[in-house]
Short mmCIF file of C-alpha atoms in Angstrom, two decimals:
data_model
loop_
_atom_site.label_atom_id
_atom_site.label_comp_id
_atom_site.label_asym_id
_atom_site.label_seq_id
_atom_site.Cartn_x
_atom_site.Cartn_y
_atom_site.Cartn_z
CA UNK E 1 32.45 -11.39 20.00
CA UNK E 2 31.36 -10.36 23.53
CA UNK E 3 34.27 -10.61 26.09
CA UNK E 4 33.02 -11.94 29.72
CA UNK E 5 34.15 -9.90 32.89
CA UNK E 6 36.42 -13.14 33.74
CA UNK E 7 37.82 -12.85 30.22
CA UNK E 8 38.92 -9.42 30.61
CA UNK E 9 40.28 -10.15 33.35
CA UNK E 10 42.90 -12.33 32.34
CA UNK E 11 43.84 -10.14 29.35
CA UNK E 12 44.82 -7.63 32.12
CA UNK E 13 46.87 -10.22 34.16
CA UNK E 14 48.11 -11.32 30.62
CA UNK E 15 49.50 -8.27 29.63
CA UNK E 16 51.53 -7.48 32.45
CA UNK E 17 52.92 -10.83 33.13
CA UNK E 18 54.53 -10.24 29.28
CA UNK E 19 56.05 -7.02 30.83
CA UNK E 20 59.88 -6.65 30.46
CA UNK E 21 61.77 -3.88 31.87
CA UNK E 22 64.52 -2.17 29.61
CA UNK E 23 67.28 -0.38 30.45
CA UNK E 24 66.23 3.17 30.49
CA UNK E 25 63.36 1.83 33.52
CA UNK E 26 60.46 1.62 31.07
CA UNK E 27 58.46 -1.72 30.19
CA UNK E 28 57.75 -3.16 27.39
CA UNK E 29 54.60 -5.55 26.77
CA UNK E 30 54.21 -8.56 24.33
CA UNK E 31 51.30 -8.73 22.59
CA UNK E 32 52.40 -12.30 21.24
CA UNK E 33 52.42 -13.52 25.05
CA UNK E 34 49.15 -12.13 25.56
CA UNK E 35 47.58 -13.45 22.74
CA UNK E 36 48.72 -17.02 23.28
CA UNK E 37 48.38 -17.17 26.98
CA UNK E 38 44.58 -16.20 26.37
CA UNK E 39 44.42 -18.84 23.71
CA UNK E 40 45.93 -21.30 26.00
CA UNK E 41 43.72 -20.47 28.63
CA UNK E 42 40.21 -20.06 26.47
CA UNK E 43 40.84 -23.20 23.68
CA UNK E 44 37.37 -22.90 22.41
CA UNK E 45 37.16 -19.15 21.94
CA UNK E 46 37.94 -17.92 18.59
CA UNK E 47 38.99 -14.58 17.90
CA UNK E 48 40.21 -12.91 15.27
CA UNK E 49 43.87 -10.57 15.83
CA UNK E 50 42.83 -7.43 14.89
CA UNK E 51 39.48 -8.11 17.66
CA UNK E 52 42.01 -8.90 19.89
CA UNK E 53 44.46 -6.23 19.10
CA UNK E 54 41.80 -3.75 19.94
CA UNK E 55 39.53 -5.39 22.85
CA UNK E 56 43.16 -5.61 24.91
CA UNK E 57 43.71 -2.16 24.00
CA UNK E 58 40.61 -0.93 25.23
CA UNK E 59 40.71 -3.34 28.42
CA UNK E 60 44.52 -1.64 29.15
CA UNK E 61 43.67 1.93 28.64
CA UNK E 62 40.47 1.34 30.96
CA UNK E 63 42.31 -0.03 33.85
CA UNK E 64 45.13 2.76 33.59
CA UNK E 65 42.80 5.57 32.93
CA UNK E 66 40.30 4.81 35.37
CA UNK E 67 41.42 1.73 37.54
CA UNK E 68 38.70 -0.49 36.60
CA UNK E 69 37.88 -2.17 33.71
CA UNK E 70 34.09 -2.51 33.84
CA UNK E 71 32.06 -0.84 31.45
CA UNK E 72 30.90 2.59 32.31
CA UNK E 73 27.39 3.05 31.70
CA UNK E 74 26.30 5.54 29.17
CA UNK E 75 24.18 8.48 30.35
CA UNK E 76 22.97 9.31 26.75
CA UNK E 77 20.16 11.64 25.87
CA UNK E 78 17.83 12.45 28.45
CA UNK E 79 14.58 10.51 28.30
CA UNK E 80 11.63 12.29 26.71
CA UNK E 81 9.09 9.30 26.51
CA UNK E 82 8.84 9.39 30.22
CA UNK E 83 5.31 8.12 32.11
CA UNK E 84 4.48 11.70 32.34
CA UNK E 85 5.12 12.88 28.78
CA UNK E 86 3.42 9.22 27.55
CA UNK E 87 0.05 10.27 30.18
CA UNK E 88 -0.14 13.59 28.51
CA UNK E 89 -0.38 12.64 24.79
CA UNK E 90 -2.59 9.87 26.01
CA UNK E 91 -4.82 12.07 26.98
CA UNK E 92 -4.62 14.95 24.38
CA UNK E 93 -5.65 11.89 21.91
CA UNK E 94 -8.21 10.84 23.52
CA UNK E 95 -10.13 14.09 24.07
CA UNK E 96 -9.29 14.73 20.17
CA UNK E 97 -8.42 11.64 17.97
CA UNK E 98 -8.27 13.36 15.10
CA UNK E 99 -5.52 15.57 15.78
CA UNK E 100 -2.35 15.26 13.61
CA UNK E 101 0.82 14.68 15.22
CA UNK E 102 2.10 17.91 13.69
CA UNK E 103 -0.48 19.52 16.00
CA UNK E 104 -0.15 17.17 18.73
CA UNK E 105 4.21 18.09 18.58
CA UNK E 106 3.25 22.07 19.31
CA UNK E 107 0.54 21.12 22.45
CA UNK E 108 2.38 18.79 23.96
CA UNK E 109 6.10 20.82 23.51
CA UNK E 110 7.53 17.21 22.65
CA UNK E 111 9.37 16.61 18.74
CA UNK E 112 7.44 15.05 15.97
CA UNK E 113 9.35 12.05 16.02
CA UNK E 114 9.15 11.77 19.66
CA UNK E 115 5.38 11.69 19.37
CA UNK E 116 5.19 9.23 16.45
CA UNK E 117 7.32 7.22 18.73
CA UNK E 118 5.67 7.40 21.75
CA UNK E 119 1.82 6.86 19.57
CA UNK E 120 3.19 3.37 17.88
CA UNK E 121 5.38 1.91 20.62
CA UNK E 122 4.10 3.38 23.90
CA UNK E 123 -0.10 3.96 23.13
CA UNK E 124 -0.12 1.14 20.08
CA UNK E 125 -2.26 3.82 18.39
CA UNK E 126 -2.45 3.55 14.19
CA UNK E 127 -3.39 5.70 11.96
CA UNK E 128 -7.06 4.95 10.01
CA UNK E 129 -8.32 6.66 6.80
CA UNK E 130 -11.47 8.02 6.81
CA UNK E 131 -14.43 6.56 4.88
CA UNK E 132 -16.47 9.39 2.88
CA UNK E 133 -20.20 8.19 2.58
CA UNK E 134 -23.02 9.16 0.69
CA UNK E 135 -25.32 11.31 3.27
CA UNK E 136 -28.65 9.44 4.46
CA UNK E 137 -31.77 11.25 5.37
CA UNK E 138 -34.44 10.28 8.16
CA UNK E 139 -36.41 8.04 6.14
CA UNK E 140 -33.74 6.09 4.44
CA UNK E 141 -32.09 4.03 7.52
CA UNK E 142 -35.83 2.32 7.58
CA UNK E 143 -36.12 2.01 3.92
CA UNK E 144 -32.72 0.42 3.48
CA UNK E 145 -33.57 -2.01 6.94
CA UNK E 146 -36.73 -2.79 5.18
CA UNK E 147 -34.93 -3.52 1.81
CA UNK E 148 -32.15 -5.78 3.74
CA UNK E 149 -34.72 -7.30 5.51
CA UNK E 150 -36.74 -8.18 2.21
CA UNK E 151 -33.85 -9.32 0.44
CA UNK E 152 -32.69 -11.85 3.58
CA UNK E 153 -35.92 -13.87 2.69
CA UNK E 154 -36.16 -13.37 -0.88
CA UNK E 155 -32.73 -12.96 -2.50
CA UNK E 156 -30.34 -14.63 -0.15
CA UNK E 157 -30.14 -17.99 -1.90
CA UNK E 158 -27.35 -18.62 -4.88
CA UNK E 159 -29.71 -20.02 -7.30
CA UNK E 160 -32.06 -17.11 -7.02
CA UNK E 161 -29.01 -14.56 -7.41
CA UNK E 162 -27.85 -16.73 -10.39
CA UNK E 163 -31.09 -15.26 -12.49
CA UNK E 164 -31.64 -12.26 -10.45
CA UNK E 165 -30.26 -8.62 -12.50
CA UNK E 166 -28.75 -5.54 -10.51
CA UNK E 167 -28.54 -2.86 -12.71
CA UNK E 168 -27.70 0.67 -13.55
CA UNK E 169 -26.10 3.21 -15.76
CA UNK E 170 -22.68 5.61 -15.84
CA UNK E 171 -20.84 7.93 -18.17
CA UNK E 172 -17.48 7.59 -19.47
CA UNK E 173 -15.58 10.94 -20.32
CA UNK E 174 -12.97 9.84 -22.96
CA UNK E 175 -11.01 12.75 -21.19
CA UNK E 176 -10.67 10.49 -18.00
CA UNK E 177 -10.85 11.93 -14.76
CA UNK E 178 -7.94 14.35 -13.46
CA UNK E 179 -7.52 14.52 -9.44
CA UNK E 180 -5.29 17.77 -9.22
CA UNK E 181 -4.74 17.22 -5.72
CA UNK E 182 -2.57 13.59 -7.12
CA UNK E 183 -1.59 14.76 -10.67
CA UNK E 184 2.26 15.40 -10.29
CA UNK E 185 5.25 16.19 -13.15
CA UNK E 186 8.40 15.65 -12.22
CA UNK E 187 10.87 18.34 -13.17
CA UNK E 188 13.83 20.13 -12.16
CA UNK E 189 12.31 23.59 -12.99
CA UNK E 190 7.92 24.18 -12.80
CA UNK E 191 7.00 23.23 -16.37
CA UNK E 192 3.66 25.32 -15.53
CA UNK E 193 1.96 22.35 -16.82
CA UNK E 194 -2.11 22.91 -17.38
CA UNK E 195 -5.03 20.44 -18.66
CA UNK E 196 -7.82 21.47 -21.18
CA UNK E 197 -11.17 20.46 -20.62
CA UNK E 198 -13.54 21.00 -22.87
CA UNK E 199 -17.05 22.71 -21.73
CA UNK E 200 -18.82 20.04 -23.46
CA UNK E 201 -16.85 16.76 -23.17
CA UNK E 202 -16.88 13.82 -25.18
CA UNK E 203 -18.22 10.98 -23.47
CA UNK E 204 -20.42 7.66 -23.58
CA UNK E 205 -22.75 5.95 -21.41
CA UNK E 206 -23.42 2.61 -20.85
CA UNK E 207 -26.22 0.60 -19.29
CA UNK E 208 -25.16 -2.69 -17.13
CA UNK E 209 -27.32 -5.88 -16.24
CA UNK E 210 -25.17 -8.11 -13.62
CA UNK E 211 -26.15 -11.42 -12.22
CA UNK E 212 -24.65 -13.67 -10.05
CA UNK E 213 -24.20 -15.65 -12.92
CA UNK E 214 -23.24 -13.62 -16.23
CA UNK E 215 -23.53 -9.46 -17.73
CA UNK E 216 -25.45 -8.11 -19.98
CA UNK E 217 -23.87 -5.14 -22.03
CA UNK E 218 -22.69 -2.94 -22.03
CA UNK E 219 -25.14 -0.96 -23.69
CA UNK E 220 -23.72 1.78 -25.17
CA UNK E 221 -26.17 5.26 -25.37
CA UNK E 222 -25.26 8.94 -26.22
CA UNK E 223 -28.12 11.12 -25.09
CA UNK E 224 -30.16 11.78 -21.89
CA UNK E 225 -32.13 8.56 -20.98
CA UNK E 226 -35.66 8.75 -20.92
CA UNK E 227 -38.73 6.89 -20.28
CA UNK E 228 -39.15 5.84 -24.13
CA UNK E 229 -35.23 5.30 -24.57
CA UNK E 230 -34.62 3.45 -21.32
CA UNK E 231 -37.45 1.29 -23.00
CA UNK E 232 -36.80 1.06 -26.56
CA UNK E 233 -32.73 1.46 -26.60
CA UNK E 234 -31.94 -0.53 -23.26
CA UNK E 235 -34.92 -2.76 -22.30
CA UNK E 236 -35.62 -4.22 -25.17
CA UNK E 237 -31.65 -4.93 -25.95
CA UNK E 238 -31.82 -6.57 -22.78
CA UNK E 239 -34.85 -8.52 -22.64
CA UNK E 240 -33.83 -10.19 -26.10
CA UNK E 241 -31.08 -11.42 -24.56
CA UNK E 242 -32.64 -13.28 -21.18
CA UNK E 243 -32.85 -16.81 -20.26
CA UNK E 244 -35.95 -18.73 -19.96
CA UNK E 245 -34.99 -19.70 -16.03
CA UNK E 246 -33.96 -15.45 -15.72
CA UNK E 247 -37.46 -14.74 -17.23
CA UNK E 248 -39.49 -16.96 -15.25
CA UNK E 249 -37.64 -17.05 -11.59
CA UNK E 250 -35.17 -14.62 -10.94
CA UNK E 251 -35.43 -10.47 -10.01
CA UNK E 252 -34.93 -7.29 -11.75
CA UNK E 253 -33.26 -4.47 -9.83
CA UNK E 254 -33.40 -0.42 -10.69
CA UNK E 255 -32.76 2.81 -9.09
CA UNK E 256 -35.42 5.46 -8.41
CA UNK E 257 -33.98 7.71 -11.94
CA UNK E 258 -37.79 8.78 -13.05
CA UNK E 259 -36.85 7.22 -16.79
CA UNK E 260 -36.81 4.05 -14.85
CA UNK E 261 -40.30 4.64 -12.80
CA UNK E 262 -42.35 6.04 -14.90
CA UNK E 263 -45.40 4.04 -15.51
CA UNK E 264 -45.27 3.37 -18.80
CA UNK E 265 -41.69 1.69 -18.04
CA UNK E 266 -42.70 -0.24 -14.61
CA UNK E 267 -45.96 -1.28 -16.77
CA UNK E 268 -43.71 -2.70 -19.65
CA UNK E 269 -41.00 -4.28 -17.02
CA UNK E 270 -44.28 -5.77 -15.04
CA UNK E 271 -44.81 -8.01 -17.94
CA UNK E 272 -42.14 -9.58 -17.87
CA UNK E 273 -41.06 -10.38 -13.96
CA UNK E 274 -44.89 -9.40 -12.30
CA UNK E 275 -43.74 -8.98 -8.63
CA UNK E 276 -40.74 -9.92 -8.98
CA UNK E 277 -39.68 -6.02 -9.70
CA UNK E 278 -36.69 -4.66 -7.22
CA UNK E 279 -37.33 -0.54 -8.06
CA UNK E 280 -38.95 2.71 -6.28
CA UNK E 281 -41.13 1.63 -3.14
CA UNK E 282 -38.40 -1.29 -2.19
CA UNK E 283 -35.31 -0.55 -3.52
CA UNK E 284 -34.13 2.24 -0.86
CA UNK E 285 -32.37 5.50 -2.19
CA UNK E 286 -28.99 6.66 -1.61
CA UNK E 287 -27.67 3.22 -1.62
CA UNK E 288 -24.94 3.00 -3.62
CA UNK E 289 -23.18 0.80 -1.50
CA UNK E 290 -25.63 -2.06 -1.65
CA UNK E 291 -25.57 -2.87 -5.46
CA UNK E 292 -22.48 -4.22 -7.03
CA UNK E 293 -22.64 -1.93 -9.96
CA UNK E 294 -21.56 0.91 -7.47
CA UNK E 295 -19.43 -0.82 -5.23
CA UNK E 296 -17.49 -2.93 -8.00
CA UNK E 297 -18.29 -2.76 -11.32
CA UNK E 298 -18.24 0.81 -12.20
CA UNK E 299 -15.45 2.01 -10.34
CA UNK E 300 -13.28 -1.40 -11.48
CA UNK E 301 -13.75 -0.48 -14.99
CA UNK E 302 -13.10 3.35 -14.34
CA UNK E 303 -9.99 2.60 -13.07
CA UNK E 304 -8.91 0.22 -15.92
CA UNK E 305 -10.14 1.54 -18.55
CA UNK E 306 -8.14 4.44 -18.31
CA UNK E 307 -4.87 3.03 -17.52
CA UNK E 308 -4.07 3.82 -21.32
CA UNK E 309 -4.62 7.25 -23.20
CA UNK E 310 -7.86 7.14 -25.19
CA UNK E 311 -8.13 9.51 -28.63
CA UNK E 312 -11.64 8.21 -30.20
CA UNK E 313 -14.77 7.20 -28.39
CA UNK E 314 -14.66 3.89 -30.30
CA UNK E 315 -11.23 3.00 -28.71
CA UNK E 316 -13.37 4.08 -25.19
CA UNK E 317 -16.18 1.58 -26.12
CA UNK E 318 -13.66 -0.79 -27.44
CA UNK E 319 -11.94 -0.52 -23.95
CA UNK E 320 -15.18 -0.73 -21.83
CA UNK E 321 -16.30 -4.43 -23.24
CA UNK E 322 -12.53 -5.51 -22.93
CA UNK E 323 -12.81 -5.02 -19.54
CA UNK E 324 -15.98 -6.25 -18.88
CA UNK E 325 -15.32 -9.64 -20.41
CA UNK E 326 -12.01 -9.74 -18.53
CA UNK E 327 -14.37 -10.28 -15.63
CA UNK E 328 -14.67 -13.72 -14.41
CA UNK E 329 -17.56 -15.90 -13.21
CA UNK E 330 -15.40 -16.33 -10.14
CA UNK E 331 -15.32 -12.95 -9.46
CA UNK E 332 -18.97 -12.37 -9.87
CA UNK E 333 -19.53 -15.06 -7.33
CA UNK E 334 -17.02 -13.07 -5.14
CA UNK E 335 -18.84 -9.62 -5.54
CA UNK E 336 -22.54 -10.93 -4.94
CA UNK E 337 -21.13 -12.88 -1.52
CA UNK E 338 -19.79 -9.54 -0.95
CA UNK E 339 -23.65 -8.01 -1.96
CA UNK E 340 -24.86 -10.35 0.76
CA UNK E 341 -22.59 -9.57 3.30
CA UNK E 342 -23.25 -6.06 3.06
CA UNK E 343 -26.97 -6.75 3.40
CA UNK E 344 -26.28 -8.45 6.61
CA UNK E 345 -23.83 -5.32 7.83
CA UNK E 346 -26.40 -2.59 7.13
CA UNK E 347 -29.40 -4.89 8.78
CA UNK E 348 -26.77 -5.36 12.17
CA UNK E 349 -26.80 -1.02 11.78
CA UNK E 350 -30.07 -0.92 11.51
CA UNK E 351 -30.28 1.19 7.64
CA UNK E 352 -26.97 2.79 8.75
CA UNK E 353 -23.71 3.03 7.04
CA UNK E 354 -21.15 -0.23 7.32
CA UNK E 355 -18.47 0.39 5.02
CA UNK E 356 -16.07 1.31 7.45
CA UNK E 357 -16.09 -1.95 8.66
CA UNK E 358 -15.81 -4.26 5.94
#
């Protein structure tokens, strides 16, 4: 416990009023005395022996050592987070925010530590990770306003997104997908590990109708997709499979691929939903981050898919439609709120990118 100044005080007057002189001249001192004297005079205070043992020592050898028993106070390490040093890496931040602190350490002559101190406690600066983006051209920030803008009055509404389609296609390389800059074995000695990949990999693709509501497919395919396949092998699979209220009121959406806007396929697909036909001419290119098939669903199922090792292309389907129906309607209700909100985002940035700040 923390001793007051008055405390100390009488441990001092304490110990020498236990003082007896022996024969040879030289004193003796009772601890006993001093101990019960304080606990006469301080009741309340409890304290264990061996605290008091050494707080009176220390007390004692203060006053005889330096004639005072206040506590000297500590000079310590010079400070290097002065105003001056705090200024400087103020500024070198603010002229170039991107600067690591390893960099910052060698301009500013101050240690790394220092400077990670002195951005977090002093500047309350934190760290952000950058957001890589697809690249837009001139035309597309007014395509994808215009596209925002159209889907605020058509699309915005629950009901209409319950029957409305997003859709789109990916490949799956039963290989997975090896980052090298993550891909790590731990070993005592370099095991000069190396991965094969094969110049012609084994993979699948799959084709993807998601609604508000429900998902179609997958739809598994093997080859290049064509006009004539994207009809025959993927339309067709998916028209069969359509609700009267999907047929009659709600939207179909597709990129700009030329299997999906050639005329023989936008004539076919016009049959069906007329106007009501999201593709090239309204839906705006390089937008990956406005359809949910890009922004969830592809990258979701990349990720779990592959948790496991895959040997056989069937165990890769097999995998693909597990974790599709793992999906929940609750979580397609979450994704197309988070379709909207991205709508409203890119309409606030006029076409511009707004993933950094969702």
């Amino acid at each position: 416990m923390p001793f007051t100044q008055e405390q100390d005080a009488f441990i001092l007057k304490a110990h020498f009023r236990s003082a007896v002189r022996n024969e040879d001249g030289t004193w003796s001192y009772s601890f006993r005395s001093c101990r019960e004297q304080f606990m006469e005079e301080y009741p309340d205070v409890i304290i264990s022996y061996k605290a008091f043992a050494n707080h009176k020592t220390r007390i004692v050898d203060r006053f005889e050592n330096k004639n005072c028993i206040c506590k000297e106070k500590h000079t310590g390490r010079p400070l290097l987070r002065n105003d001056e040093v705090v200024q400087d890496v103020r500024q070198r931040m603010e002229a170039s925010p991107k600067k690591s602190i390893r960099q910052l350490s060698a301009q500013a002559g101050v240690s790394y530590s220092t400077c990670q101190r002195i951005l977090h406690k002093d500047l309350r600066m934190h760290p952000y990770r950058v957001s890589v983006l697809q690249q837009l051209h001139g035309l597309d920030y007014e395509n994808r306003r215009n596209y925002c803008d159209w889907f605020t009055n058509n699309l915005n509404n629950n009901d209409v997104l319950n029957v409305t389609f997003m859709t789109d296609e990916a490949w799956f390389h039963l290989s997975g997908y090896i980052n090298s800059q993550n891909y790590r074995t731990w070993a005592t000695e370099n095991p000069y590990n190396f991965e094969e990949t094969s110049l012609h990999p084994l993979k699948v693709g799959i084709w993807v109708g998601m609604s508000r509501r429900r998902i179609i497919g997958p739809i598994f395919f093997n080859d290049t997709i064509t006009a004539e396949r994207y009809r025959t092998q993927i339309l067709d699979t998916f028209l069969n499979q359509l609700h009267d209220d999907e047929i009659r009121e709600g939207y179909f959406q597709q990129d700009g691929a030329t299997a999906h806007t050639a005329r023989a396929t936008l004539q076919y697909l016009e049959q069906f939903y007329d106007n009501r036909l999201i593709s090239k001419g309204l839906w705006p290119p390089r937008s990956p981050d406005l359809t949910p098939l890009d922004f969830f669903l592809f990258p979701t199922l990349k990720n779990n898919v592959f948790r496991n090792r895959l040997h056989t292309l069937d165990e890769l389907r097999a995998a693909i439609i597990e974790e599709l129906e793992r999906i929940s309607p609750e979580t397609l209700e979450k994704v197309f709120d988070n379709m909207k909100r991205r709508v409203e985002l890119c309409r606030e940035h006029n076409g511009g990118h707004f993933e950094q700040f969702l």
